[in-house]
Amino acid sequence: MPKVMSAQEAVRAYIHDGATVAFGGFVGAMVPEEVNKTIQELYLSTGSPKGLTAIYAAGQGDSDQRGLNHLGEEGLLSRVIGGHWGLVPRLQKLALENKFAAYNYPQGVISQLFRDIAAGKPGLITHVGMKTFVDPELEGGMLNDKAREAGPLVERIDIGGETRLLYKALPINVAVIRATYADTHGNCTFQREGVSAETLAIAQAAKNSGGKVIVQVEDVVEYGALDTRLVRLPGIYVDAIVVAAPENHMQTFGTGYNPSYCGEIRVPMSSVKPLKLDQRKIVARRAAMELVPNAITNLGIGMPEGVAAVAAEEGLEGMVLTTEAGTIGGIPAGGKDFGVTINPDCILDQPYQFDFYDGGGLDVAFLGLAQADEKGNINVSKFGPKIAGCGGFINITQNAKKVVYCGTFTAGGLKIGVADSKLQILQEGRDKKFLKQVEQVTFSGEYAVEKGQPVLYITERAVFELTPEGMELKEIAPGVDLQKDVLDLMDFTPIVRDVKTMDSRIFQEGPMGLSN
């Protein structure tokens, strides 16, 4: 029988020095904040637990103090294996200072690896990550010298005449996860959660590793009081139940509780206001022209989010939005609510969503364009001293039937205008984004060419396409000077053969008529 314990009692009882601890959650959803906070408090007051290995799939944090930022104390961690680092600046800082061995592997890979650990397999065998920075032939996903001294946790193997990556399994000593309600036998429901993440897989991985499972919940009820159909985590996996204070059990880091995030109710969707005609809308309009009817779609955060607004303004129907967190349908939320969805049709466990993605289920993915190079490689994971991490980017971009990268042509202070259906560059950005070689390969152009995957790179002034010969310039905006405004601002010369003018409707106020 699991025990109902305080967070301090659970951490003292089960998280020992040197343990490998798997943490559940997605950004600010399904995060066991009270337990995370208690680990930090006990370490600062007693010096234990220390030397932990932390492993997690999705980014868990608020870019400040919450989530896994609580673990950002020197000496508390000896190794971190994470899917996304952008929301945990306190961990980033220690990784850059070489205070622990730091690794970055694809979010989907880690979430699926938990299942393989649970099943007693030697690891996860997959094509995901080939020819990117997580491939041992490039960087092996190692982020600092301590990791490089310890060596990669992934290796290339030959299987069935093809090369694949083996991400090695490791025993999970403790699972730190969360649910909504638990009964006195430890059976847990998720009905007020906006995602289910990989909670079940983490619990199974810990239990079958001989480890312990700590579950943070909103409340405990009597055995038999829960609807069996709502139980998502059986009590046979649970060792400790921690009832959290309300402020440490918010639905997300941005919202206390929104019933439309978990399917309890459906809210009427107010008309989406049209975007103002700026560089974001110009890029989103050109990207929306790549949509096909009933497209199963993933939109990256930032500029790609504008595609949904343009589709709504244009009356384009049938686009089904999905998130890597596991939601299907509805409208994905952003900011500290990223990962949850307003009015979702379905909420899957994250590993199953990545199974669908990895097998080619996405018709099209719209992702951000931070850096690109002459081979068509994209970097969104590392910029100088900043470690953003790959998150689900590699799983999504390597496997979608079509990938569209969206971003401005230059960065840092770019200002544009439109007049007479033409683009005006009022102030050029300070930083080039089309480089001879990207800092880190998060997307491999070479791998995409080998697969025959269609790839577009859309900016406010130019559209490029990946070809076997390299990046080819396909379109430029009306009003733009090819040499001065495009070629002179690139560190490489693209293929220039038959350059067309971008549709002039993109640079006009009012709907474009894309649904006609």
Coordinates of C-alpha atoms in Angstrom, one line a residue:
M1 CA 0.0 0.0 0.0
P2 CA 1.4 3.4 -0.9
K3 CA 1.8 5.9 1.9
V4 CA 0.4 9.5 2.0
M5 CA 3.4 11.6 3.0
S6 CA 4.5 15.1 3.1
A7 CA 6.9 16.1 0.2
Q8 CA 9.7 16.4 2.7
E9 CA 9.0 12.9 4.1
A10 CA 8.9 11.4 0.5
V11 CA 12.1 13.0 -0.6
R12 CA 13.9 12.0 2.6
A13 CA 12.6 8.4 2.3
Y14 CA 13.2 7.7 -1.4
I15 CA 15.6 10.2 -3.1
H16 CA 19.0 9.2 -1.9
D17 CA 22.4 10.7 -2.9
G18 CA 23.5 9.7 -6.4
A19 CA 20.0 8.5 -7.5
T20 CA 18.8 8.7 -11.0
V21 CA 15.5 10.6 -10.9
A22 CA 13.0 10.9 -13.8
F23 CA 10.8 14.0 -13.7
G24 CA 7.4 14.3 -15.4
G25 CA 5.8 17.4 -16.9
F26 CA 5.5 19.6 -20.0
V27 CA 6.6 23.3 -19.6
G28 CA 4.3 24.2 -16.7
A29 CA 1.7 21.4 -17.1
M30 CA 1.7 18.2 -15.1
V31 CA 4.8 19.5 -13.2
P32 CA 5.2 18.1 -9.6
E33 CA 6.2 21.6 -8.3
E34 CA 5.9 20.8 -4.6
V35 CA 8.2 17.9 -4.7
N36 CA 10.7 19.7 -7.0
K37 CA 10.7 22.7 -4.6
T38 CA 11.2 20.4 -1.6
I39 CA 14.3 18.7 -3.2
Q40 CA 15.9 22.2 -3.4
E41 CA 14.9 23.2 0.1
L42 CA 16.3 19.9 1.7
Y43 CA 19.5 20.2 -0.3
L44 CA 20.1 23.7 0.8
S45 CA 19.3 22.9 4.5
T46 CA 20.9 19.5 4.9
G47 CA 23.2 19.0 1.8
S48 CA 21.2 16.0 0.7
P49 CA 20.0 14.7 -1.7
K50 CA 23.1 15.4 -3.8
G51 CA 24.9 14.2 -6.9
L52 CA 21.6 13.3 -8.6
T53 CA 21.1 12.3 -12.3
A54 CA 18.0 14.1 -13.6
I55 CA 16.3 12.9 -16.7
Y56 CA 13.3 14.6 -18.3
A57 CA 11.7 14.7 -21.8
A58 CA 10.0 18.1 -22.3
G59 CA 11.2 21.4 -20.9
Q60 CA 9.8 21.9 -17.4
G61 CA 10.1 25.5 -16.2
D62 CA 9.1 29.1 -16.4
S63 CA 12.4 30.6 -17.5
D64 CA 12.9 31.7 -13.9
Q65 CA 12.6 29.8 -10.7
R66 CA 9.9 27.2 -11.0
G67 CA 9.9 23.6 -12.4
L68 CA 13.4 22.1 -12.7
N69 CA 15.0 25.4 -12.0
H70 CA 14.6 24.3 -8.4
L71 CA 17.4 21.8 -9.1
G72 CA 19.8 24.5 -10.2
E73 CA 22.0 24.4 -7.1
E74 CA 25.7 23.5 -7.4
G75 CA 26.3 20.0 -6.1
L76 CA 22.7 18.9 -6.2
L77 CA 23.2 17.3 -9.7
S78 CA 26.0 15.3 -11.2
R79 CA 24.3 14.7 -14.6
V80 CA 21.3 16.0 -16.5
I81 CA 19.7 14.4 -19.6
G82 CA 17.1 16.7 -21.0
G83 CA 15.0 17.2 -24.1
H84 CA 14.7 21.0 -23.8
W85 CA 16.8 23.5 -21.9
G86 CA 15.4 26.9 -22.8
L87 CA 13.0 27.1 -19.8
V88 CA 15.6 26.2 -17.2
P89 CA 18.2 29.0 -17.1
R90 CA 19.5 27.9 -13.7
L91 CA 20.4 24.5 -15.1
Q92 CA 21.8 26.1 -18.2
K93 CA 24.2 28.2 -16.1
L94 CA 25.6 25.3 -14.2
A95 CA 25.9 23.2 -17.5
L96 CA 27.9 26.1 -19.1
E97 CA 30.1 26.3 -15.9
N98 CA 30.7 22.5 -16.3
K99 CA 29.3 21.8 -12.9
F100 CA 27.6 18.6 -14.1
A101 CA 27.6 16.4 -17.2
A102 CA 24.9 17.9 -19.5
Y103 CA 23.2 16.0 -22.4
N104 CA 20.5 17.0 -24.9
Y105 CA 18.5 14.4 -26.7
P106 CA 15.2 14.7 -28.6
Q107 CA 12.1 15.0 -26.5
G108 CA 10.3 12.2 -28.3
V109 CA 13.3 9.9 -27.9
I110 CA 13.4 10.4 -24.1
S111 CA 9.7 10.0 -23.7
Q112 CA 9.8 6.7 -25.6
L113 CA 13.0 5.6 -23.9
F114 CA 11.0 5.5 -20.6
R115 CA 8.8 2.9 -22.1
D116 CA 11.8 0.8 -23.3
I117 CA 13.4 1.1 -19.8
A118 CA 10.1 -0.2 -18.4
A119 CA 10.1 -3.1 -20.8
G120 CA 13.7 -4.1 -19.9
K121 CA 15.1 -3.3 -23.3
P122 CA 18.7 -2.2 -23.9
G123 CA 17.5 1.1 -25.2
L124 CA 15.6 2.8 -28.0
I125 CA 16.6 2.1 -31.6
T126 CA 15.4 4.8 -34.0
H127 CA 16.4 6.9 -37.0
V128 CA 15.5 10.1 -35.1
G129 CA 18.6 12.3 -34.6
M130 CA 20.6 10.9 -37.5
K131 CA 23.1 13.5 -38.9
T132 CA 22.0 16.0 -36.3
F133 CA 24.1 17.2 -33.3
V134 CA 22.8 14.2 -31.2
D135 CA 24.4 11.8 -33.7
P136 CA 27.7 10.5 -32.2
E137 CA 29.4 11.3 -35.5
L138 CA 28.7 15.0 -34.8
E139 CA 28.4 15.9 -31.1
G140 CA 26.6 12.9 -29.5
G141 CA 24.2 15.3 -27.7
M142 CA 27.0 16.2 -25.2
L143 CA 26.8 19.9 -24.1
N144 CA 29.9 20.4 -22.0
D145 CA 33.3 19.0 -21.2
K146 CA 32.0 16.8 -18.3
A147 CA 29.7 15.1 -20.6
R148 CA 32.4 14.6 -23.2
E149 CA 34.7 13.1 -20.6
A150 CA 31.9 10.7 -19.6
G151 CA 31.0 9.9 -23.2
P152 CA 27.8 9.8 -25.3
L153 CA 24.7 8.0 -24.2
V154 CA 23.9 7.2 -27.9
E155 CA 25.7 5.1 -30.4
R156 CA 25.3 4.2 -34.1
I157 CA 24.4 0.6 -34.8
D158 CA 23.7 -1.4 -38.0
I159 CA 20.4 -3.3 -38.0
G160 CA 18.7 -4.9 -41.0
G161 CA 21.4 -3.4 -43.3
E162 CA 20.6 0.1 -42.2
T163 CA 22.3 2.5 -39.7
R164 CA 20.2 3.5 -36.7
L165 CA 20.9 5.2 -33.4
L166 CA 20.7 3.3 -30.1
Y167 CA 19.8 5.6 -27.1
K168 CA 21.0 3.6 -24.1
A169 CA 18.6 2.6 -21.3
L170 CA 19.5 3.5 -17.7
P171 CA 17.8 2.4 -14.5
I172 CA 15.4 4.9 -13.0
N173 CA 15.7 4.9 -9.2
V174 CA 12.9 7.4 -8.5
A175 CA 10.0 8.8 -10.5
V176 CA 8.7 12.2 -9.5
I177 CA 5.4 12.7 -11.3
R178 CA 1.9 14.1 -10.8
A179 CA -1.8 13.3 -11.1
T180 CA -5.1 14.9 -10.1
Y181 CA -6.6 12.6 -7.5
A182 CA -5.3 9.4 -5.8
D183 CA -7.3 7.0 -3.8
T184 CA -6.0 5.4 -0.6
H185 CA -4.7 2.4 -2.7
G186 CA -2.7 4.8 -4.9
N187 CA -4.9 4.6 -8.1
C188 CA -4.6 8.0 -9.8
T189 CA -6.6 10.0 -12.2
F190 CA -5.6 12.9 -14.5
Q191 CA -9.0 14.4 -15.3
R192 CA -8.0 18.0 -14.4
E193 CA -4.7 17.9 -16.2
G194 CA -4.1 19.5 -19.6
V195 CA -1.7 16.8 -20.7
S196 CA -0.8 13.3 -19.5
A197 CA 2.8 13.7 -20.7
E198 CA 4.8 10.4 -20.1
T199 CA 3.6 9.9 -16.6
L200 CA 2.6 6.3 -16.9
A201 CA 5.8 5.4 -18.7
I202 CA 8.0 7.0 -16.1
A203 CA 6.2 5.2 -13.3
Q204 CA 6.6 1.8 -15.0
A205 CA 10.3 2.5 -15.8
A206 CA 11.0 3.3 -12.1
K207 CA 9.0 0.3 -10.8
N208 CA 10.7 -2.2 -13.2
S209 CA 14.1 -0.7 -12.3
G210 CA 13.4 -1.6 -8.7
G211 CA 12.9 2.1 -7.9
K212 CA 10.3 4.2 -6.1
V213 CA 7.4 6.3 -7.4
I214 CA 6.4 9.6 -5.8
V215 CA 3.1 11.1 -7.1
Q216 CA 2.0 14.6 -6.3
V217 CA -1.8 15.0 -6.3
E218 CA -4.4 17.6 -5.6
D219 CA -6.3 15.4 -3.1
V220 CA -6.7 11.9 -1.8
V221 CA -10.1 10.1 -1.8
E222 CA -11.3 6.8 -0.4
Y223 CA -10.6 3.5 -2.3
G224 CA -13.4 2.8 -4.7
A225 CA -14.5 6.5 -5.0
L226 CA -12.7 7.0 -8.4
D227 CA -14.4 6.1 -11.7
T228 CA -12.3 3.2 -13.0
R229 CA -12.4 4.6 -16.5
L230 CA -10.6 7.7 -15.3
V231 CA -7.7 5.9 -13.6
R232 CA -4.6 6.4 -15.7
L233 CA -2.0 5.3 -13.1
P234 CA -2.6 2.2 -11.1
G235 CA -1.8 2.0 -7.4
I236 CA 0.6 -1.0 -7.9
Y237 CA 3.1 1.5 -9.3
V238 CA 2.9 4.1 -6.5
D239 CA 5.0 4.3 -3.3
A240 CA 4.3 7.8 -2.0
I241 CA 1.4 10.2 -2.4
V242 CA 2.1 13.8 -1.8
V243 CA -0.9 16.2 -1.4
A244 CA 0.3 19.6 -2.7
A245 CA -0.6 23.1 -1.7
P246 CA -2.8 24.7 -4.4
E247 CA -0.2 27.2 -5.4
N248 CA 2.2 24.2 -6.2
H249 CA -0.4 22.3 -8.1
M250 CA -1.6 24.8 -10.8
Q251 CA -2.9 23.3 -14.0
T252 CA 0.0 25.2 -15.8
F253 CA 2.5 27.8 -14.7
G254 CA 0.3 30.4 -16.4
T255 CA -3.2 29.2 -15.3
G256 CA -4.7 27.9 -12.0
Y257 CA -7.4 25.9 -13.7
N258 CA -9.1 26.2 -17.1
P259 CA -11.7 23.4 -17.6
S260 CA -11.5 23.8 -21.4
Y261 CA -7.9 22.7 -21.3
C262 CA -8.8 19.2 -20.1
G263 CA -12.1 18.6 -21.9
E264 CA -14.3 19.2 -18.9
I265 CA -16.1 21.9 -21.0
R266 CA -15.9 23.3 -24.4
V267 CA -15.8 27.1 -24.7
P268 CA -17.0 29.0 -27.7
M269 CA -14.1 30.2 -29.8
S270 CA -14.2 33.9 -30.2
S271 CA -13.3 35.1 -33.7
V272 CA -9.5 35.2 -34.1
K273 CA -8.5 38.7 -34.7
P274 CA -6.6 39.2 -37.9
L275 CA -2.9 39.9 -37.5
K276 CA -1.6 43.3 -38.3
L277 CA 0.3 43.4 -41.7
D278 CA 3.9 43.1 -40.5
Q279 CA 6.7 40.6 -41.2
R280 CA 5.1 38.0 -39.1
K281 CA 1.9 38.1 -41.0
I282 CA 3.7 38.2 -44.4
V283 CA 5.6 35.0 -43.5
A284 CA 2.5 33.3 -42.1
R285 CA 0.5 34.2 -45.2
R286 CA 3.1 32.7 -47.5
A287 CA 3.4 29.6 -45.2
A288 CA -0.4 29.2 -45.2
M289 CA -0.3 28.8 -49.0
E290 CA 1.4 25.4 -48.3
L291 CA -1.6 24.0 -46.4
V292 CA -3.5 21.1 -47.9
P293 CA -7.1 20.3 -47.0
N294 CA -7.5 18.4 -43.7
A295 CA -3.8 18.7 -43.1
I296 CA -2.6 17.1 -39.8
T297 CA -0.3 19.9 -38.7
N298 CA 2.2 20.9 -36.0
L299 CA 2.9 24.6 -35.4
G300 CA 6.1 25.6 -33.7
I301 CA 6.1 28.4 -31.1
G302 CA 6.6 31.9 -32.2
M303 CA 6.3 33.0 -35.8
P304 CA 4.7 29.7 -37.0
E305 CA 1.8 30.3 -34.6
G306 CA 0.6 33.0 -37.1
V307 CA -0.3 30.4 -39.6
A308 CA -3.4 29.5 -37.5
A309 CA -4.5 33.1 -37.4
V310 CA -4.1 33.5 -41.2
A311 CA -6.0 30.3 -41.8
A312 CA -8.8 31.5 -39.6
E313 CA -8.9 34.9 -41.4
E314 CA -8.9 33.2 -44.8
G315 CA -11.6 30.7 -43.8
L316 CA -9.4 27.7 -44.5
E317 CA -11.1 24.7 -43.1
G318 CA -9.9 21.2 -42.1
M319 CA -6.5 22.0 -40.6
V320 CA -6.1 19.8 -37.6
L321 CA -3.6 21.2 -35.1
T322 CA -1.6 18.8 -32.9
T323 CA 1.0 19.4 -30.2
E324 CA 3.9 17.1 -29.3
A325 CA 2.5 17.2 -25.7
G326 CA -0.2 14.8 -27.0
T327 CA -3.2 17.0 -27.8
I328 CA -5.1 16.7 -31.0
G329 CA -7.6 19.3 -32.3
G330 CA -8.6 22.6 -30.7
I331 CA -6.3 25.6 -30.5
P332 CA -2.9 25.2 -28.8
A333 CA -2.2 27.7 -26.0
G334 CA 1.1 29.6 -25.8
G335 CA 3.5 31.1 -23.3
K336 CA 3.5 29.4 -19.8
D337 CA 0.4 27.4 -21.0
F338 CA 2.3 26.0 -24.0
G339 CA 1.5 22.3 -24.4
V340 CA -2.1 22.4 -23.4
T341 CA -4.9 23.2 -25.8
I342 CA -8.3 24.9 -25.7
N343 CA -11.1 22.5 -26.6
P344 CA -8.9 19.5 -27.5
D345 CA -10.5 16.5 -29.2
C346 CA -8.2 14.1 -27.5
I347 CA -5.2 14.0 -25.1
L348 CA -2.7 11.2 -25.7
D349 CA 0.3 10.2 -23.7
Q350 CA 3.3 12.0 -25.2
P351 CA 5.2 8.8 -26.2
Y352 CA 2.2 7.8 -28.4
Q353 CA 2.0 11.2 -30.1
F354 CA 5.7 10.8 -31.0
D355 CA 5.1 7.3 -32.3
F356 CA 2.6 8.9 -34.7
Y357 CA 5.0 11.8 -35.6
D358 CA 8.1 9.5 -36.0
G359 CA 6.2 7.2 -38.4
G360 CA 5.3 10.1 -40.7
G361 CA 1.8 11.0 -39.5
L362 CA 2.2 14.7 -39.8
D363 CA 1.3 16.1 -43.2
V364 CA 3.1 19.4 -42.6
A365 CA 5.1 21.1 -39.8
F366 CA 5.7 24.8 -39.6
L367 CA 8.8 25.5 -37.4
G368 CA 10.9 28.5 -36.6
L369 CA 13.9 29.6 -38.7
A370 CA 16.8 30.8 -36.4
Q371 CA 19.9 29.9 -38.5
A372 CA 20.2 28.2 -41.9
D373 CA 23.2 27.3 -44.0
E374 CA 24.1 26.4 -47.5
K375 CA 23.4 22.7 -47.0
G376 CA 19.9 23.4 -45.7
N377 CA 20.8 22.7 -42.1
I378 CA 18.8 24.5 -39.4
N379 CA 20.0 25.5 -35.9
V380 CA 17.4 26.2 -33.2
S381 CA 19.2 24.6 -30.3
K382 CA 22.4 26.5 -29.5
F383 CA 23.4 30.2 -29.9
G384 CA 26.8 31.1 -28.5
P385 CA 26.6 30.5 -24.7
K386 CA 22.8 30.0 -24.8
I387 CA 21.6 26.4 -24.7
A388 CA 18.0 26.2 -26.0
G389 CA 18.0 22.5 -26.7
C390 CA 16.1 20.6 -29.4
G391 CA 12.9 19.6 -27.6
G392 CA 10.6 17.9 -30.1
F393 CA 12.1 19.7 -33.1
I394 CA 14.1 16.8 -34.4
N395 CA 11.3 14.3 -34.1
I396 CA 8.9 16.6 -35.9
T397 CA 11.2 17.9 -38.7
Q398 CA 12.8 14.7 -39.6
N399 CA 9.5 12.9 -40.1
A400 CA 6.8 15.3 -41.3
K401 CA 5.8 14.7 -44.9
K402 CA 6.7 18.4 -45.5
V403 CA 8.6 20.9 -43.4
V404 CA 8.2 24.7 -43.7
Y405 CA 10.6 26.9 -41.8
C406 CA 9.3 30.4 -41.0
G407 CA 11.3 33.4 -39.9
T408 CA 12.6 36.8 -40.8
F409 CA 15.5 37.1 -43.3
T410 CA 17.7 39.0 -40.8
A411 CA 17.4 39.4 -37.0
G412 CA 17.9 42.2 -34.5
G413 CA 16.0 45.4 -35.3
L414 CA 14.5 44.5 -38.7
K415 CA 11.7 47.0 -39.7
I416 CA 9.6 46.6 -42.8
G417 CA 6.6 48.3 -44.4
V418 CA 4.3 47.7 -47.3
A419 CA 3.1 50.1 -50.0
D420 CA 1.5 49.5 -53.4
S421 CA 1.6 45.7 -52.8
K422 CA 5.3 45.8 -52.4
L423 CA 7.7 45.2 -49.5
Q424 CA 9.8 48.0 -48.1
I425 CA 12.9 47.3 -46.0
L426 CA 12.9 50.3 -43.6
Q427 CA 15.7 49.1 -41.3
E428 CA 17.8 46.1 -41.9
G429 CA 18.4 43.5 -39.1
R430 CA 21.8 43.5 -37.5
D431 CA 22.4 39.7 -37.7
K432 CA 22.5 37.4 -40.6
K433 CA 20.5 34.2 -40.4
F434 CA 21.7 32.5 -43.6
L435 CA 25.2 31.4 -42.7
K436 CA 28.0 29.4 -44.3
Q437 CA 27.6 26.9 -41.5
V438 CA 25.2 26.8 -38.6
E439 CA 26.5 26.7 -35.0
Q440 CA 24.7 23.4 -34.4
V441 CA 22.8 21.0 -36.7
T442 CA 19.3 20.6 -35.3
F443 CA 17.9 19.7 -38.7
S444 CA 20.0 18.0 -41.3
G445 CA 19.5 19.1 -44.9
E446 CA 21.5 16.1 -46.1
Y447 CA 19.2 13.7 -44.3
A448 CA 16.2 15.4 -45.8
V449 CA 17.6 15.2 -49.3
E450 CA 18.3 11.5 -48.9
K451 CA 14.7 11.0 -47.8
G452 CA 13.3 13.2 -50.6
Q453 CA 11.5 15.3 -48.0
P454 CA 10.1 18.6 -49.3
V455 CA 11.6 21.5 -47.3
L456 CA 10.8 25.3 -47.7
Y457 CA 12.4 28.2 -46.0
I458 CA 10.0 31.2 -45.9
T459 CA 11.0 34.8 -45.0
E460 CA 9.3 38.1 -45.5
R461 CA 11.4 38.8 -48.6
A462 CA 12.5 35.5 -50.1
V463 CA 11.5 31.8 -50.3
F464 CA 14.1 29.1 -50.6
E465 CA 13.7 25.4 -51.4
L466 CA 16.1 22.6 -50.5
T467 CA 17.3 20.7 -53.5
P468 CA 20.0 17.9 -53.9
E469 CA 22.3 20.6 -55.2
G470 CA 21.7 22.9 -52.2
M471 CA 19.5 25.8 -51.2
E472 CA 17.7 27.3 -54.2
L473 CA 16.1 30.7 -54.2
K474 CA 12.6 30.3 -55.6
E475 CA 10.8 33.6 -54.9
I476 CA 11.5 37.2 -53.8
A477 CA 9.1 39.8 -52.6
P478 CA 7.9 42.6 -55.0
G479 CA 9.9 45.7 -54.3
V480 CA 13.0 43.8 -53.1
D481 CA 16.4 44.2 -54.8
L482 CA 17.8 40.7 -55.4
Q483 CA 21.4 41.6 -55.0
K484 CA 21.3 44.3 -52.2
D485 CA 18.4 42.9 -50.1
V486 CA 19.0 39.2 -50.5
L487 CA 22.3 37.9 -51.9
D488 CA 24.5 40.5 -50.2
L489 CA 23.1 39.5 -46.8
M490 CA 23.9 35.8 -47.1
D491 CA 27.2 34.1 -46.2
F492 CA 26.7 31.7 -49.1
T493 CA 25.4 32.0 -52.7
P494 CA 22.2 30.1 -53.2
I495 CA 21.3 28.5 -56.5
V496 CA 19.6 31.1 -58.6
R497 CA 17.8 29.8 -61.7
D498 CA 14.1 30.7 -62.1
V499 CA 13.2 33.2 -59.4
K500 CA 9.5 34.2 -59.3
T501 CA 7.8 37.1 -57.5
M502 CA 5.9 36.3 -54.3
D503 CA 2.2 36.6 -54.6
S504 CA 1.4 40.3 -54.4
R505 CA -1.7 39.6 -52.3
I506 CA 0.6 38.7 -49.4
F507 CA 1.5 42.4 -49.2
Q508 CA -2.0 43.9 -49.2
E509 CA -4.5 44.7 -46.4
G510 CA -7.6 42.5 -46.1
P511 CA -8.1 38.8 -46.8
M512 CA -6.1 37.2 -49.6
G513 CA -8.9 34.9 -50.8
L514 CA -7.0 31.7 -50.2
S515 CA -10.2 29.7 -49.7
N516 CA -11.4 30.5 -53.2

